[in-house]
Amino acid sequence: QVQLVESGGGLVQAGGSLRLSCAASGTSFSINVMGWYRQAPGKQRDLVATLTGDGSRNYADSVKGRFTISRDNAKNTVYLQMNSLKPEDTAVYYCRGWGSAAYWGQGTQVTVSS
């Protein structure tokens, strides 16, 4: 059983930065692809970024050039560095892992004030 635990959310002013972390535990070696999704109130959950085991990265157009996904395999942790934050980035951010099964974290709130 894999568990994903996010941290690092909070309140920040527009133009600021936050770094989200997602720590994987359990049989986390089975996870090959890690990613981040976000869900704003009243909207669907959308993909933000993914990172494969071979280092390939993919970003939503809305965050390209501002967000960076990275991974520390020794710590079984994936990060999302978010710079130049905008009010429209406000959402609950969820960590996602794919391997033999797919897993979700519990989410962390990010609020960007204007």
PDB file of C-alpha atoms in Angstrom:
ATOM      1  CA  GLN A   1       0.000   0.000   0.000  1.00  0.00           C
ATOM      2  CA  VAL A   2       1.366   3.411  -1.009  1.00  0.00           C
ATOM      3  CA  GLN A   3       0.619   6.600   0.851  1.00  0.00           C
ATOM      4  CA  LEU A   4       1.239  10.078  -0.539  1.00  0.00           C
ATOM      5  CA  VAL A   5       1.372  12.995   1.877  1.00  0.00           C
ATOM      6  CA  GLU A   6       1.487  16.570   0.606  1.00  0.00           C
ATOM      7  CA  SER A   7       2.774  19.589   2.471  1.00  0.00           C
ATOM      8  CA  GLY A   8       3.837  23.145   1.765  1.00  0.00           C
ATOM      9  CA  GLY A   9       0.575  24.813   0.869  1.00  0.00           C
ATOM     10  CA  GLY A  10      -0.499  28.115   2.309  1.00  0.00           C
ATOM     11  CA  LEU A  11      -1.418  31.717   1.629  1.00  0.00           C
ATOM     12  CA  VAL A  12       0.822  33.847  -0.552  1.00  0.00           C
ATOM     13  CA  GLN A  13       0.520  37.155  -2.361  1.00  0.00           C
ATOM     14  CA  ALA A  14       0.437  37.326  -6.118  1.00  0.00           C
ATOM     15  CA  GLY A  15       3.951  37.171  -7.520  1.00  0.00           C
ATOM     16  CA  GLY A  16       5.179  35.075  -4.633  1.00  0.00           C
ATOM     17  CA  SER A  17       6.448  31.514  -4.469  1.00  0.00           C
ATOM     18  CA  LEU A  18       5.648  28.268  -2.724  1.00  0.00           C
ATOM     19  CA  ARG A  19       7.149  24.814  -2.821  1.00  0.00           C
ATOM     20  CA  LEU A  20       4.911  21.815  -2.402  1.00  0.00           C
ATOM     21  CA  SER A  21       6.248  18.453  -1.281  1.00  0.00           C
ATOM     22  CA  CYS A  22       4.786  14.990  -1.653  1.00  0.00           C
ATOM     23  CA  ALA A  23       6.346  12.213   0.364  1.00  0.00           C
ATOM     24  CA  ALA A  24       5.641   8.636  -0.664  1.00  0.00           C
ATOM     25  CA  SER A  25       5.690   5.766   1.803  1.00  0.00           C
ATOM     26  CA  GLY A  26       4.867   2.093   1.683  1.00  0.00           C
ATOM     27  CA  THR A  27       5.826   0.201  -1.457  1.00  0.00           C
ATOM     28  CA  SER A  28       6.715   3.492  -3.125  1.00  0.00           C
ATOM     29  CA  PHE A  29       9.397   1.879  -5.272  1.00  0.00           C
ATOM     30  CA  SER A  30       6.528   0.680  -7.443  1.00  0.00           C
ATOM     31  CA  ILE A  31       5.709   4.273  -8.450  1.00  0.00           C
ATOM     32  CA  ASN A  32       7.252   5.290 -11.752  1.00  0.00           C
ATOM     33  CA  VAL A  33       5.427   8.479 -12.633  1.00  0.00           C
ATOM     34  CA  MET A  34       4.639  11.263 -10.197  1.00  0.00           C
ATOM     35  CA  GLY A  35       2.520  14.284 -10.793  1.00  0.00           C
ATOM     36  CA  TRP A  36       0.497  17.160  -9.429  1.00  0.00           C
ATOM     37  CA  TYR A  37      -3.129  18.039 -10.058  1.00  0.00           C
ATOM     38  CA  ARG A  38      -5.178  20.949  -8.789  1.00  0.00           C
ATOM     39  CA  GLN A  39      -8.837  21.605  -8.228  1.00  0.00           C
ATOM     40  CA  ALA A  40     -10.322  25.050  -7.786  1.00  0.00           C
ATOM     41  CA  PRO A  41     -13.759  25.478  -6.161  1.00  0.00           C
ATOM     42  CA  GLY A  42     -16.522  24.434  -8.529  1.00  0.00           C
ATOM     43  CA  LYS A  43     -14.093  23.214 -11.172  1.00  0.00           C
ATOM     44  CA  GLN A  44     -12.738  19.877 -12.283  1.00  0.00           C
ATOM     45  CA  ARG A  45      -9.425  18.489 -11.135  1.00  0.00           C
ATOM     46  CA  ASP A  46      -6.783  19.355 -13.729  1.00  0.00           C
ATOM     47  CA  LEU A  47      -3.307  18.057 -14.390  1.00  0.00           C
ATOM     48  CA  VAL A  48      -0.552  20.525 -13.515  1.00  0.00           C
ATOM     49  CA  ALA A  49       2.693  18.610 -14.070  1.00  0.00           C
ATOM     50  CA  THR A  50       4.123  15.121 -14.389  1.00  0.00           C
ATOM     51  CA  LEU A  51       7.576  13.628 -14.031  1.00  0.00           C
ATOM     52  CA  THR A  52       8.444  10.171 -15.313  1.00  0.00           C
ATOM     53  CA  GLY A  53      11.096   7.839 -13.984  1.00  0.00           C
ATOM     54  CA  ASP A  54      13.408   8.713 -16.866  1.00  0.00           C
ATOM     55  CA  GLY A  55      13.144  12.418 -16.093  1.00  0.00           C
ATOM     56  CA  SER A  56      10.620  13.538 -18.697  1.00  0.00           C
ATOM     57  CA  ARG A  57       8.529  16.482 -17.569  1.00  0.00           C
ATOM     58  CA  ASN A  58       5.174  17.692 -18.787  1.00  0.00           C
ATOM     59  CA  TYR A  59       3.366  20.876 -17.749  1.00  0.00           C
ATOM     60  CA  ALA A  60      -0.027  22.401 -18.260  1.00  0.00           C
ATOM     61  CA  ASP A  61       0.202  25.443 -20.529  1.00  0.00           C
ATOM     62  CA  SER A  62      -1.048  27.672 -17.733  1.00  0.00           C
ATOM     63  CA  VAL A  63       1.977  26.951 -15.533  1.00  0.00           C
ATOM     64  CA  LYS A  64       4.794  26.557 -18.059  1.00  0.00           C
ATOM     65  CA  GLY A  65       7.742  28.751 -17.206  1.00  0.00           C
ATOM     66  CA  ARG A  66       6.476  29.332 -13.652  1.00  0.00           C
ATOM     67  CA  PHE A  67       6.239  25.870 -12.074  1.00  0.00           C
ATOM     68  CA  THR A  68       8.916  23.183 -11.858  1.00  0.00           C
ATOM     69  CA  ILE A  69       8.415  19.570 -10.869  1.00  0.00           C
ATOM     70  CA  SER A  70      11.344  17.648  -9.426  1.00  0.00           C
ATOM     71  CA  ARG A  71      12.011  14.467  -7.540  1.00  0.00           C
ATOM     72  CA  ASP A  72      14.376  13.271  -4.815  1.00  0.00           C
ATOM     73  CA  ASN A  73      14.465   9.506  -5.167  1.00  0.00           C
ATOM     74  CA  ALA A  74      16.498   9.059  -1.998  1.00  0.00           C
ATOM     75  CA  LYS A  75      13.698  10.721  -0.035  1.00  0.00           C
ATOM     76  CA  ASN A  76      10.844   9.278  -2.114  1.00  0.00           C
ATOM     77  CA  THR A  77       9.627  12.831  -2.469  1.00  0.00           C
ATOM     78  CA  VAL A  78       8.383  14.874  -5.394  1.00  0.00           C
ATOM     79  CA  TYR A  79       8.290  18.664  -5.336  1.00  0.00           C
ATOM     80  CA  LEU A  80       6.419  21.388  -7.133  1.00  0.00           C
ATOM     81  CA  GLN A  81       8.204  24.728  -7.099  1.00  0.00           C
ATOM     82  CA  MET A  82       5.676  27.437  -7.907  1.00  0.00           C
ATOM     83  CA  ASN A  83       6.929  30.900  -8.813  1.00  0.00           C
ATOM     84  CA  SER A  84       5.187  34.044 -10.014  1.00  0.00           C
ATOM     85  CA  LEU A  85       1.967  32.832  -8.485  1.00  0.00           C
ATOM     86  CA  LYS A  86      -1.322  34.276  -9.693  1.00  0.00           C
ATOM     87  CA  PRO A  87      -4.738  34.392  -8.018  1.00  0.00           C
ATOM     88  CA  GLU A  88      -5.974  31.891 -10.608  1.00  0.00           C
ATOM     89  CA  ASP A  89      -3.479  29.367  -9.201  1.00  0.00           C
ATOM     90  CA  THR A  90      -5.626  29.172  -6.064  1.00  0.00           C
ATOM     91  CA  ALA A  91      -6.739  25.574  -5.629  1.00  0.00           C
ATOM     92  CA  VAL A  92      -6.286  22.403  -3.674  1.00  0.00           C
ATOM     93  CA  TYR A  93      -3.184  20.696  -5.034  1.00  0.00           C
ATOM     94  CA  TYR A  94      -3.056  16.911  -5.120  1.00  0.00           C
ATOM     95  CA  CYS A  95      -0.104  14.612  -5.543  1.00  0.00           C
ATOM     96  CA  ARG A  96      -0.573  11.640  -7.848  1.00  0.00           C
ATOM     97  CA  GLY A  97       1.532   8.532  -8.315  1.00  0.00           C
ATOM     98  CA  TRP A  98       1.307   5.876 -11.005  1.00  0.00           C
ATOM     99  CA  GLY A  99       2.813   2.422 -10.934  1.00  0.00           C
ATOM    100  CA  SER A 100       1.117  -0.928 -10.613  1.00  0.00           C
ATOM    101  CA  ALA A 101      -1.823   1.180  -9.374  1.00  0.00           C
ATOM    102  CA  ALA A 102      -2.641   4.871  -9.153  1.00  0.00           C
ATOM    103  CA  TYR A 103      -2.570   6.777  -5.895  1.00  0.00           C
ATOM    104  CA  TRP A 104      -3.756  10.169  -4.624  1.00  0.00           C
ATOM    105  CA  GLY A 105      -2.579  12.308  -1.769  1.00  0.00           C
ATOM    106  CA  GLN A 106      -5.032  14.093   0.504  1.00  0.00           C
ATOM    107  CA  GLY A 107      -4.403  17.530  -0.991  1.00  0.00           C
ATOM    108  CA  THR A 108      -2.953  20.800   0.233  1.00  0.00           C
ATOM    109  CA  GLN A 109      -4.568  24.210  -0.115  1.00  0.00           C
ATOM    110  CA  VAL A 110      -2.804  26.972  -2.022  1.00  0.00           C
ATOM    111  CA  THR A 111      -4.345  30.426  -1.861  1.00  0.00           C
ATOM    112  CA  VAL A 112      -2.925  33.336  -3.844  1.00  0.00           C
ATOM    113  CA  SER A 113      -4.184  36.770  -2.888  1.00  0.00           C
ATOM    114  CA  SER A 114      -4.282  39.667  -5.322  1.00  0.00           C
TER     115      SER A 114
END
